[in-house]
Short mmCIF file of C-alpha atoms in Angstrom, two decimals:
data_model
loop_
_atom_site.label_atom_id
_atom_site.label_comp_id
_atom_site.label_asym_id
_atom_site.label_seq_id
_atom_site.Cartn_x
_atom_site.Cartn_y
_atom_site.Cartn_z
CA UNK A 1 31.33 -17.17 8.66
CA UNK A 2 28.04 -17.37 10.45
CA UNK A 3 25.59 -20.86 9.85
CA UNK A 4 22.36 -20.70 10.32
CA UNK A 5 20.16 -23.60 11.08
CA UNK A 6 17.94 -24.08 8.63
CA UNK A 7 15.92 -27.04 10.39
CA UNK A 8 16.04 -25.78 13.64
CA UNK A 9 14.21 -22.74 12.12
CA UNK A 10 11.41 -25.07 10.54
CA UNK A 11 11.46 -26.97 13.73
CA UNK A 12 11.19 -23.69 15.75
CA UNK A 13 8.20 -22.72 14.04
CA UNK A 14 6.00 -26.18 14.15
CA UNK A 15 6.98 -26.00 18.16
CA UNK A 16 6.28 -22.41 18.50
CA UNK A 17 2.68 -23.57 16.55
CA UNK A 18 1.65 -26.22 18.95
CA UNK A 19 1.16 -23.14 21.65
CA UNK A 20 -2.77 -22.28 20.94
CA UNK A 21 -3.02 -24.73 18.22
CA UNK A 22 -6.73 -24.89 16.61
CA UNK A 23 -6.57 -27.46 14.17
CA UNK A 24 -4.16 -26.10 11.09
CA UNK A 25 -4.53 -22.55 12.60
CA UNK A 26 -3.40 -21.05 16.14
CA UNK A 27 -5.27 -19.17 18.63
CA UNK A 28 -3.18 -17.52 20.76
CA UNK A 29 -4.30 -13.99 21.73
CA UNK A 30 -1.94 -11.66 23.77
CA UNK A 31 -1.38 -12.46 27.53
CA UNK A 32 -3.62 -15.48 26.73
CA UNK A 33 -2.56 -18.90 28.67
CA UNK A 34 -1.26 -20.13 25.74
CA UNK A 35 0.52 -16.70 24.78
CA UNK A 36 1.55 -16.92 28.09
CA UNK A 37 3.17 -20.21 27.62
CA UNK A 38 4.82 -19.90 24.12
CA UNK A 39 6.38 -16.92 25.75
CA UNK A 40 8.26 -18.92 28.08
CA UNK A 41 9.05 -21.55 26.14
CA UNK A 42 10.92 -18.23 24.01
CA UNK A 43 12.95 -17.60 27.13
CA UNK A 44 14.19 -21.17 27.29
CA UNK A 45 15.12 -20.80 23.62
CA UNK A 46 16.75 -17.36 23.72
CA UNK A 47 18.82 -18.73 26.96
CA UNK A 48 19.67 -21.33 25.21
CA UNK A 49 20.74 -18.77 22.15
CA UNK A 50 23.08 -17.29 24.51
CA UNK A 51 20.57 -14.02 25.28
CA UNK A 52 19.39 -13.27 28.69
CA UNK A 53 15.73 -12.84 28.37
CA UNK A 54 13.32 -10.14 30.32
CA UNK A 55 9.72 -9.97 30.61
CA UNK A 56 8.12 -6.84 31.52
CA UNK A 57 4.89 -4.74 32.53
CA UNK A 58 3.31 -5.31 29.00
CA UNK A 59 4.14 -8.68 27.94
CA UNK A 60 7.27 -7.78 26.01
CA UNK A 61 10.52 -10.78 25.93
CA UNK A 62 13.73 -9.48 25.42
CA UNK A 63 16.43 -11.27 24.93
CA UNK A 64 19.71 -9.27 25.60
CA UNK A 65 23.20 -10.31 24.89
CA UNK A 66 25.46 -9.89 27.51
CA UNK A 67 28.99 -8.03 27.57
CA UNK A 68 27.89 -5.54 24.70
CA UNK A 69 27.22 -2.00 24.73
CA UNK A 70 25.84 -2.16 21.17
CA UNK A 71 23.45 -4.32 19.40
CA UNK A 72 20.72 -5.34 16.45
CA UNK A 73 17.75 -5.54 17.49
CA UNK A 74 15.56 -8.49 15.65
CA UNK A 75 12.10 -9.39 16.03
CA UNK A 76 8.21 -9.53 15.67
CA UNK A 77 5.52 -10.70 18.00
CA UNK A 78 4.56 -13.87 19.27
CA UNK A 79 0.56 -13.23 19.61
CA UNK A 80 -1.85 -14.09 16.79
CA UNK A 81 -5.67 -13.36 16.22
CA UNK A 82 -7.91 -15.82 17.21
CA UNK A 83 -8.03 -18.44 14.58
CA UNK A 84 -5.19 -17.47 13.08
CA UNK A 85 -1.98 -18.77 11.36
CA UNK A 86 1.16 -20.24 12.61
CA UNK A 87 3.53 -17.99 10.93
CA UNK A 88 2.19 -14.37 11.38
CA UNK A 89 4.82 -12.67 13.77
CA UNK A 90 6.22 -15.82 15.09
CA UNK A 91 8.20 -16.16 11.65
CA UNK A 92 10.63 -13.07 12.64
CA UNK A 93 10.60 -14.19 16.44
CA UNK A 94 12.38 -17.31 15.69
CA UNK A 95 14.30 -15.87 12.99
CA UNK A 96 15.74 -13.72 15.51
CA UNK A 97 16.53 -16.53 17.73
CA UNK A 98 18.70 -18.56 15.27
CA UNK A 99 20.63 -15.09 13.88
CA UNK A 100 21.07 -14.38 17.65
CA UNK A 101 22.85 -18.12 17.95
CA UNK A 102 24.39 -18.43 15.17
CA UNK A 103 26.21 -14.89 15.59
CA UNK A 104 27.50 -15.69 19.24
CA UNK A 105 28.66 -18.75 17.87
CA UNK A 106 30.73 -17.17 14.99
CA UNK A 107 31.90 -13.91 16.61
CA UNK A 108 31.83 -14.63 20.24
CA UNK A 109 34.64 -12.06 20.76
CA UNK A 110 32.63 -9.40 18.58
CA UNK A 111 31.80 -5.50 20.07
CA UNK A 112 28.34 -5.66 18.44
CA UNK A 113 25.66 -8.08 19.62
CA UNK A 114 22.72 -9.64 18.59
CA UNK A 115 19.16 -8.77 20.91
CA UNK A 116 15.89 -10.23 19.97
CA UNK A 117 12.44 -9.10 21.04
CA UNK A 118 8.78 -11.05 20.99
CA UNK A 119 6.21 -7.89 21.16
CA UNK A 120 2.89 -8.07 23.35
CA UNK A 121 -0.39 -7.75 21.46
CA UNK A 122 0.93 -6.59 18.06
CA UNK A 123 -3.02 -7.67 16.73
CA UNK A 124 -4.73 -5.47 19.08
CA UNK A 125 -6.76 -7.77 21.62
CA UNK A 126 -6.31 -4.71 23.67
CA UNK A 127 -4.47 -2.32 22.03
CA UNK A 128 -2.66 -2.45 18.54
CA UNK A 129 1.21 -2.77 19.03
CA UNK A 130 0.45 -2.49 22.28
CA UNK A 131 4.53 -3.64 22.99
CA UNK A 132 5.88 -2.11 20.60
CA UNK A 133 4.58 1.33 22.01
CA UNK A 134 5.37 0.62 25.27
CA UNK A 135 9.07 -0.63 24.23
CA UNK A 136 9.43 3.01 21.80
CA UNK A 137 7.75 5.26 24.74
CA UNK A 138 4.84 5.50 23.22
CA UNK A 139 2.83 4.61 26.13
CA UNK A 140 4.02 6.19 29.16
CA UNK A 141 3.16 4.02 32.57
CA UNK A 142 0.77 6.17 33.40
CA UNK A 143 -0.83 5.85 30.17
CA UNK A 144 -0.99 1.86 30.64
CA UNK A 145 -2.48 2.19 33.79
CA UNK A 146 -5.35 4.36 32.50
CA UNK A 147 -5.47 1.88 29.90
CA UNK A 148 -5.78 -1.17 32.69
CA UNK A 149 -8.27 0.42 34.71
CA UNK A 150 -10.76 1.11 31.58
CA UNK A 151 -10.39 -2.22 30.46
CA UNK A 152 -11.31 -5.37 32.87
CA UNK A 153 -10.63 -7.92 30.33
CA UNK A 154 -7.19 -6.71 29.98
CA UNK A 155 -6.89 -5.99 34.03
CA UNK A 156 -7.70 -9.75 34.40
CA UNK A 157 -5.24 -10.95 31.92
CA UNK A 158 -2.81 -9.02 33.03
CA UNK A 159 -3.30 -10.91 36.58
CA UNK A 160 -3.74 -14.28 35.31
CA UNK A 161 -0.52 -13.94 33.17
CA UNK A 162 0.90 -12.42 36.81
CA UNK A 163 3.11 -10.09 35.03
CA UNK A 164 5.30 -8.42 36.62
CA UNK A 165 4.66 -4.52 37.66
CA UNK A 166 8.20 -3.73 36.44
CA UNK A 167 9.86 -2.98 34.26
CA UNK A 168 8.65 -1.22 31.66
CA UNK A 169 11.68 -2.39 28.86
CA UNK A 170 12.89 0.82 26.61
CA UNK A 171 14.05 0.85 23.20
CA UNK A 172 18.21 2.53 23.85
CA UNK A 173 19.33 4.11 20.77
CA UNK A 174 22.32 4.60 22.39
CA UNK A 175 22.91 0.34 22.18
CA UNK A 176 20.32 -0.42 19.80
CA UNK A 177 21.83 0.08 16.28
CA UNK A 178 19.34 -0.71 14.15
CA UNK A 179 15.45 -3.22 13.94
CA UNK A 180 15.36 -5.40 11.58
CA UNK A 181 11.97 -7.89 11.31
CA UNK A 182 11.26 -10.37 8.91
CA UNK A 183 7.24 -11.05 8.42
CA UNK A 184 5.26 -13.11 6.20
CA UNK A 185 3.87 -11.15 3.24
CA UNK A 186 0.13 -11.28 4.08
CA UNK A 187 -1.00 -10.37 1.11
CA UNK A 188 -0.03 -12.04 -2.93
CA UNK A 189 2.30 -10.22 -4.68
CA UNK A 190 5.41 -12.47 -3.92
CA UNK A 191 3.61 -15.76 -4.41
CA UNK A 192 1.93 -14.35 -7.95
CA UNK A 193 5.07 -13.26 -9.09
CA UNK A 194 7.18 -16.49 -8.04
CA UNK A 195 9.59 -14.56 -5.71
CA UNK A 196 11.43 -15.64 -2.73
CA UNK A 197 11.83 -12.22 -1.05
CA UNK A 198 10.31 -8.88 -0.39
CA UNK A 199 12.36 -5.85 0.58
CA UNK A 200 9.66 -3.34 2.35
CA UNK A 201 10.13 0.04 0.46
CA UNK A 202 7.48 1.44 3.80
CA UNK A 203 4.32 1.08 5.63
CA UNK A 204 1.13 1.97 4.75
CA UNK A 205 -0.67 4.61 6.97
CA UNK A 206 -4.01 4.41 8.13
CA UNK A 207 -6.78 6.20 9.70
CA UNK A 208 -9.54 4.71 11.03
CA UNK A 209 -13.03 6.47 11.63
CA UNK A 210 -16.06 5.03 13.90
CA UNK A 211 -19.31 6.89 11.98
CA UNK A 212 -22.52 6.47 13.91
CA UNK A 213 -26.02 7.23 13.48
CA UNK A 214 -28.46 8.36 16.01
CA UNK A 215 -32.32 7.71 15.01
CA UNK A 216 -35.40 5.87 16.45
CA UNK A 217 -36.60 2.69 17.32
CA UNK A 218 -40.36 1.98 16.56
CA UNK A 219 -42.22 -1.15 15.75
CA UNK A 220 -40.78 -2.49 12.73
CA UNK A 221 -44.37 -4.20 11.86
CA UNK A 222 -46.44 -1.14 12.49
CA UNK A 223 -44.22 2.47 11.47
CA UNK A 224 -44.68 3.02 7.70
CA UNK A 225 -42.08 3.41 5.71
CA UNK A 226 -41.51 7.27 5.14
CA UNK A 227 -41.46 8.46 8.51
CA UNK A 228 -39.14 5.84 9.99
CA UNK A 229 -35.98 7.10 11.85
CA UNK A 230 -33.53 4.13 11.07
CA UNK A 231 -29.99 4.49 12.19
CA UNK A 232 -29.72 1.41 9.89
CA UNK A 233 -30.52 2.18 6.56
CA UNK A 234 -28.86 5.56 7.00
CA UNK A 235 -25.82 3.20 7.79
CA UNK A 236 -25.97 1.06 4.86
CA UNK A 237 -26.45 4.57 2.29
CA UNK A 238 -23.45 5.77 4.07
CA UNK A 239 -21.68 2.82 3.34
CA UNK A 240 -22.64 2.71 -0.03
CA UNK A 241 -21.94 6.79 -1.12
CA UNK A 242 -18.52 6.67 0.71
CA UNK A 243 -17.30 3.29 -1.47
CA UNK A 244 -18.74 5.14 -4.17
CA UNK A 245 -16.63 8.55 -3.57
CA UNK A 246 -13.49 6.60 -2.72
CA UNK A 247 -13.02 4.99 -5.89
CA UNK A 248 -12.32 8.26 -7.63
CA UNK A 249 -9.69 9.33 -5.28
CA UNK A 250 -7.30 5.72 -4.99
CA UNK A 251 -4.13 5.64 -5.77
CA UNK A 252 -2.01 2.25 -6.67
CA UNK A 253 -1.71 1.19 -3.07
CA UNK A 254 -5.23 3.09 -1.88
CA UNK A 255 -7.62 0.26 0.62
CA UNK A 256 -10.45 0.89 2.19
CA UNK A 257 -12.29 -1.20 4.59
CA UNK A 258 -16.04 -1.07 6.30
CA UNK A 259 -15.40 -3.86 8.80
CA UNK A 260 -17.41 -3.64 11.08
CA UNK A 261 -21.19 -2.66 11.68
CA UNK A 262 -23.71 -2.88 14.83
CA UNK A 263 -27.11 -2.05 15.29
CA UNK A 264 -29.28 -1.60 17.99
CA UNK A 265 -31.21 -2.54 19.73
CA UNK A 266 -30.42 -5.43 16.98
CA UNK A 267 -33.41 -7.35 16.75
CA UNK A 268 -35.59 -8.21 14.04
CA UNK A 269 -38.81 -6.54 14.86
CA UNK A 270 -37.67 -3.21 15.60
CA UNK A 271 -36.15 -0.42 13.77
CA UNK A 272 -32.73 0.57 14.49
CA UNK A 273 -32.61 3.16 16.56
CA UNK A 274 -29.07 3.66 16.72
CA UNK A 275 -25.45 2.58 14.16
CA UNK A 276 -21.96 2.28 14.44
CA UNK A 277 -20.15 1.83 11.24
CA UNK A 278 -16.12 1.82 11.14
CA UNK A 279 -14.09 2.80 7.88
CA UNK A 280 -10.90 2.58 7.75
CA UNK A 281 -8.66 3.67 5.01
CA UNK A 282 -4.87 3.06 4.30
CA UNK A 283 -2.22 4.62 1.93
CA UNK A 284 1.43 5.31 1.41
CA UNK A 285 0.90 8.69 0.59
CA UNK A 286 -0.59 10.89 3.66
CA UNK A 287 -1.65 13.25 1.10
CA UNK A 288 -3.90 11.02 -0.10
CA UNK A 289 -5.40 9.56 3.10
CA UNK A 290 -6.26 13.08 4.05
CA UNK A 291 -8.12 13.28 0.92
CA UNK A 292 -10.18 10.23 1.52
CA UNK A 293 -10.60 11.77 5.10
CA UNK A 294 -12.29 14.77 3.96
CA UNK A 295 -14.52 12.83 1.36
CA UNK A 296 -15.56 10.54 4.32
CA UNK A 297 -16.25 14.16 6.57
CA UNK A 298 -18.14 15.75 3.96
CA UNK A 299 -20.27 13.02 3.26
CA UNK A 300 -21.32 12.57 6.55
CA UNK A 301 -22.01 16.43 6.84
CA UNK A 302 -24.30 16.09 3.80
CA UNK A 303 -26.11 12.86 5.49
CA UNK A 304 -26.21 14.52 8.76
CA UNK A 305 -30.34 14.92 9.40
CA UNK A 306 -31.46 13.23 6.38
CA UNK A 307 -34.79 11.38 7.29
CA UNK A 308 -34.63 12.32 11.10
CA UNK A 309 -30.99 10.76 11.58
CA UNK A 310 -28.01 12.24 12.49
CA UNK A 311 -24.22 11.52 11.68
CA UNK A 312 -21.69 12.05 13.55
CA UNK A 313 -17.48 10.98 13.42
CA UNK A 314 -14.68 10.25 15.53
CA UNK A 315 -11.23 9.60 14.48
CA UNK A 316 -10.47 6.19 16.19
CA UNK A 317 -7.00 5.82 15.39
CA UNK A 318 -4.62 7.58 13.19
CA UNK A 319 -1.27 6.41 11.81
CA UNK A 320 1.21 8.34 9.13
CA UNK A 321 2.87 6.53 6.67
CA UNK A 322 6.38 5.63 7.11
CA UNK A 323 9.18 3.83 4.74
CA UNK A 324 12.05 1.89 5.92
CA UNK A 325 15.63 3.04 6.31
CA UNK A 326 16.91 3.18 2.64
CA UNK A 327 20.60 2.16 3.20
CA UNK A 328 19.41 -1.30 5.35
CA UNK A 329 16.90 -2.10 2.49
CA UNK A 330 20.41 -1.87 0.16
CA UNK A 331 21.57 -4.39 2.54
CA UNK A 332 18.72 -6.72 2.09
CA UNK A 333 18.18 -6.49 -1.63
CA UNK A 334 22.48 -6.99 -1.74
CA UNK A 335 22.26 -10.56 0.22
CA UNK A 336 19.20 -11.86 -1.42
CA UNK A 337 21.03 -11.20 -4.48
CA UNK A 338 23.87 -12.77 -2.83
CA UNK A 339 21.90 -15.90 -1.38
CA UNK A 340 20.59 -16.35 -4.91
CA UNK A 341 17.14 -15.17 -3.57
CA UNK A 342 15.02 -13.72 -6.22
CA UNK A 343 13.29 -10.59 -4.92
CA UNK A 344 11.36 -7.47 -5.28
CA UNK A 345 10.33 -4.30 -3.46
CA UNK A 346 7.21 -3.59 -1.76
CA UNK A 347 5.15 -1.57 0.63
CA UNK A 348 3.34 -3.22 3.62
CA UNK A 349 -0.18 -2.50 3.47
CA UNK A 350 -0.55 -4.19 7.03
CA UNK A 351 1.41 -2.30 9.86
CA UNK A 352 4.25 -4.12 12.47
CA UNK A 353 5.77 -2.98 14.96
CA UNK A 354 8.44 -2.19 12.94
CA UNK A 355 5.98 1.15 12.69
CA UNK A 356 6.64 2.13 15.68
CA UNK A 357 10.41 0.96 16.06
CA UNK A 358 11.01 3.37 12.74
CA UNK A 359 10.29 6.29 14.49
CA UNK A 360 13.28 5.74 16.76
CA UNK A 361 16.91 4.00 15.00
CA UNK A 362 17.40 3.01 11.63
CA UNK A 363 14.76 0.21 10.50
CA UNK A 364 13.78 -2.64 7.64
CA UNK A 365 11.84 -5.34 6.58
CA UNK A 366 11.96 -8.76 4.85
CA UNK A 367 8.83 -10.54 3.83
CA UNK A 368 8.75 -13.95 2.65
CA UNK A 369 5.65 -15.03 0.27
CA UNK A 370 2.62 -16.14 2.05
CA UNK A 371 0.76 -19.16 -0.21
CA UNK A 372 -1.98 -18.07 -1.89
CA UNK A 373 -1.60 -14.08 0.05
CA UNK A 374 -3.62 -15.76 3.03
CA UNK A 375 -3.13 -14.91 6.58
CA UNK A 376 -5.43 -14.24 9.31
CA UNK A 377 -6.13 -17.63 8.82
CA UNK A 378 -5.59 -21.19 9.61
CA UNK A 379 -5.02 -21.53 5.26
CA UNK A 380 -2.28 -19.49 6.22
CA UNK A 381 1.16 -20.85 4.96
CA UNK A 382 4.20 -20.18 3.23
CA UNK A 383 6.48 -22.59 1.43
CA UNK A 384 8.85 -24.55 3.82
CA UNK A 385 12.33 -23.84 0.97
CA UNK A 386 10.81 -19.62 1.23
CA UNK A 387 11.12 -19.82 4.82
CA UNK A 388 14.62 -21.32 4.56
CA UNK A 389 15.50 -18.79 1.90
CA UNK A 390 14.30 -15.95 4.30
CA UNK A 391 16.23 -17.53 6.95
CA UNK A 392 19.60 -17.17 4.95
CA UNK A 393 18.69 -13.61 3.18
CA UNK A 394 17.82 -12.81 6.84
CA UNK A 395 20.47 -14.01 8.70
CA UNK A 396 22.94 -12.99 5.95
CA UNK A 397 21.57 -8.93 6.46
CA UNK A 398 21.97 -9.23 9.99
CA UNK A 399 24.98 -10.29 9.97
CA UNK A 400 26.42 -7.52 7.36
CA UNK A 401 24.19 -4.68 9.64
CA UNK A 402 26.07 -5.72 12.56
CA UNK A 403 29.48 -5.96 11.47
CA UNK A 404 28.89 -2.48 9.75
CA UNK A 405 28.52 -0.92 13.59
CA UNK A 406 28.21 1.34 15.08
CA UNK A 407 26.75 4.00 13.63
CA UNK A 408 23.86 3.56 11.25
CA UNK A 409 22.58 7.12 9.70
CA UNK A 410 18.92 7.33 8.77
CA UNK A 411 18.08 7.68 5.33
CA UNK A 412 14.62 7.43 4.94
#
């Protein structure tokens, strides 16, 4: 029977913490110095786990176990957002690590093996799931290097990290059986409701849209009023009509978000002559982000020209919906029920790399409750007997995926 260590997880995590650490949160942004840093101190762990570990073009580690053709993959990413929390991403990381020990330790003779993988830049300093694409080839080389070369900040951390120029590590379907990552919830459903796990029924899709609005600048103390041009206030209407029209199109899991607004020339005695607002809108049904999609088009079609500004969109970025594989959620819900883990199912409104990993073999998640639904934030936290319950409903999935090899069907 495999053991899992349940203090060598906690422990795993506070050490794993002190890599970027800002006071009760963690800065540690992707190919940062002290990304950089936790990611070796991974490799000494995942050597130590029995896993030969790999870092490649992008930032991904991958531990691989040796002397098997076939394997689980486990995982998450070891970045955070600046001024973040200590368990977002590093939670299934080391998760992996102890499954990955514990299972060479049990069935050292087995035919299935255990690999674990920390992604690059999940968060998006320069890309969002930047390693995860890369790992599912969904960034070719070529595509990265175009992707360098627009980008100094990312050419110079690229240097100062001195990865290497190869490899680029690929997902093998033909060895990989299955991804399984546990995360913390990031949201409050688990820790309202009192529960000790979450079984991901699927990941929320989202598209993202940059609006902006071309008008004039003038002397805020001298134009009047009705013959302004402001980009501006034509941002803010915007704002407020397409709020307005989304509420009568949500559905149960529907989000919206207006995050993030500049003007220019952006000072306080002129009128904006020009307005970037980006809207961004998630749901588990694709049918109904298209929906908001064309309410968000139309309006702007309607505001294009009002008072001497146009409107014009772009689709930033663009992400379908996806659930998880329904016969490895079976698996999960089974051992919590097993581990005495009380539990319930729910979508991710956040996306993981698991996202992109889904697309290729047979995936799942686990969530664990996150105190209070915070993340993002140093306030993030999650009871230390949830993340030991994780740990065993975890480790206890993994372990039942694996010896269940070697052919897991999709049946999404």
């Amino acid at each position: 029977m495999m053991h899992i260590d349940e203090a060598r997880v906690l422990a795993s995590l506070r050490r794993l913490a002190t890599f970027g650490a800002e006071g009760r949160g963690v800065s540690r942004p992707a190919l940062s110095a002290a990304d950089m840093a936790a990611r070796r101190w991974l490799a000494e762990e995942m050597a130590g786990a029995g896993l030969e570990p790999t870092l490649d073009a992008v930032g991904n580690l991958y531990g691989r176990q040796p002397n098997v053709t076939q394997a689980l993959l486990l995982g998450s990413h070891a970045d955070s957002v600046p001024n973040g929390g200590w368990l977002d991403g590093a939670l299934g990381v080391i998760y992996g690590i102890e499954v990955a020990r514990a299972w060479r330790q049990a069935y050292p003779d087995a035919a299935t093996g255990i690999d674990v993988i920390a992604f690059s830049d999940e968060e998006g300093r320069f890309l969002s799931c930047l390693g995860s694409r890369s790992f599912c080839d969904r960034l070719s080389p070529a595509e990265f290097d175009a992707l360098v070369n627009n980008n100094p900040s990312l050419s110079t951390s690229i240097t100062a990290a001195a990865l290497p120029t190869q490899p680029f590590l690929r997902l093998d379907p033909a060895r990989h059986l299955a991804y399984l990552e546990a995360h913390i919830e990031q949201g409050p459903k688990l820790d309202n409701a009192g529960l000790d796990i979450g079984v991901v029924t699927g990941i929320a899709g989202m598209r993202r849209f940059q609006v902006s609005f071309a008008g004039q600048a003038d002397h805020a103390g001298t134009t009047p009023m009705d013959v302004r041009r402001d980009a501006g206030m034509a941002a803010f209407a915007f704002a407020t009509q397409c709020h307005e029209r989304f509420l009568g199109l949500v559905g149960s899991e529907t989000v919206w978000n207006m995050g993030a607004l500049s003007l220019k020339p952006g000072v306080t005695n002129v009128v904006p002559a020009f307005a970037e607002l980006t809207v961004e809108v998630r749901d588990l049904q694709q049918e109904r982000i298209d929906m908001l999609g064309e309410a968000l088009l139309t309006l702007a079609r309607e505001c294009d020209g009002r008072q001497g500004v146009t409107t014009a969109v772009q689709i930033q970025s663009d992400l379908a919906p996806l659930a998880m594989d329904a016969h490895l959620r079976d698996i999960i819900e089974s051992q919590a029920i097993a581990c005495g883990a009380s539990y319930r199912a729910l979508p991710s409104g956040a996306f993981h790399d698991a996202m992109l990993v889904a697309q290729r073999i047979p995936t799942a998640m686990l969530f664990i409750p996150s105190i209070g639904g915070r993340s993002h934030s140093p306030d993030e936290d999650s009871a230390e007997a949830q993340i030991k319950t994780g740990a065993r409903v975890f480790a206890s999935a993994a372990a039942v995926i694996s010896r269940a090899q070697p052919a897991l069907g999709v049946s999404t």
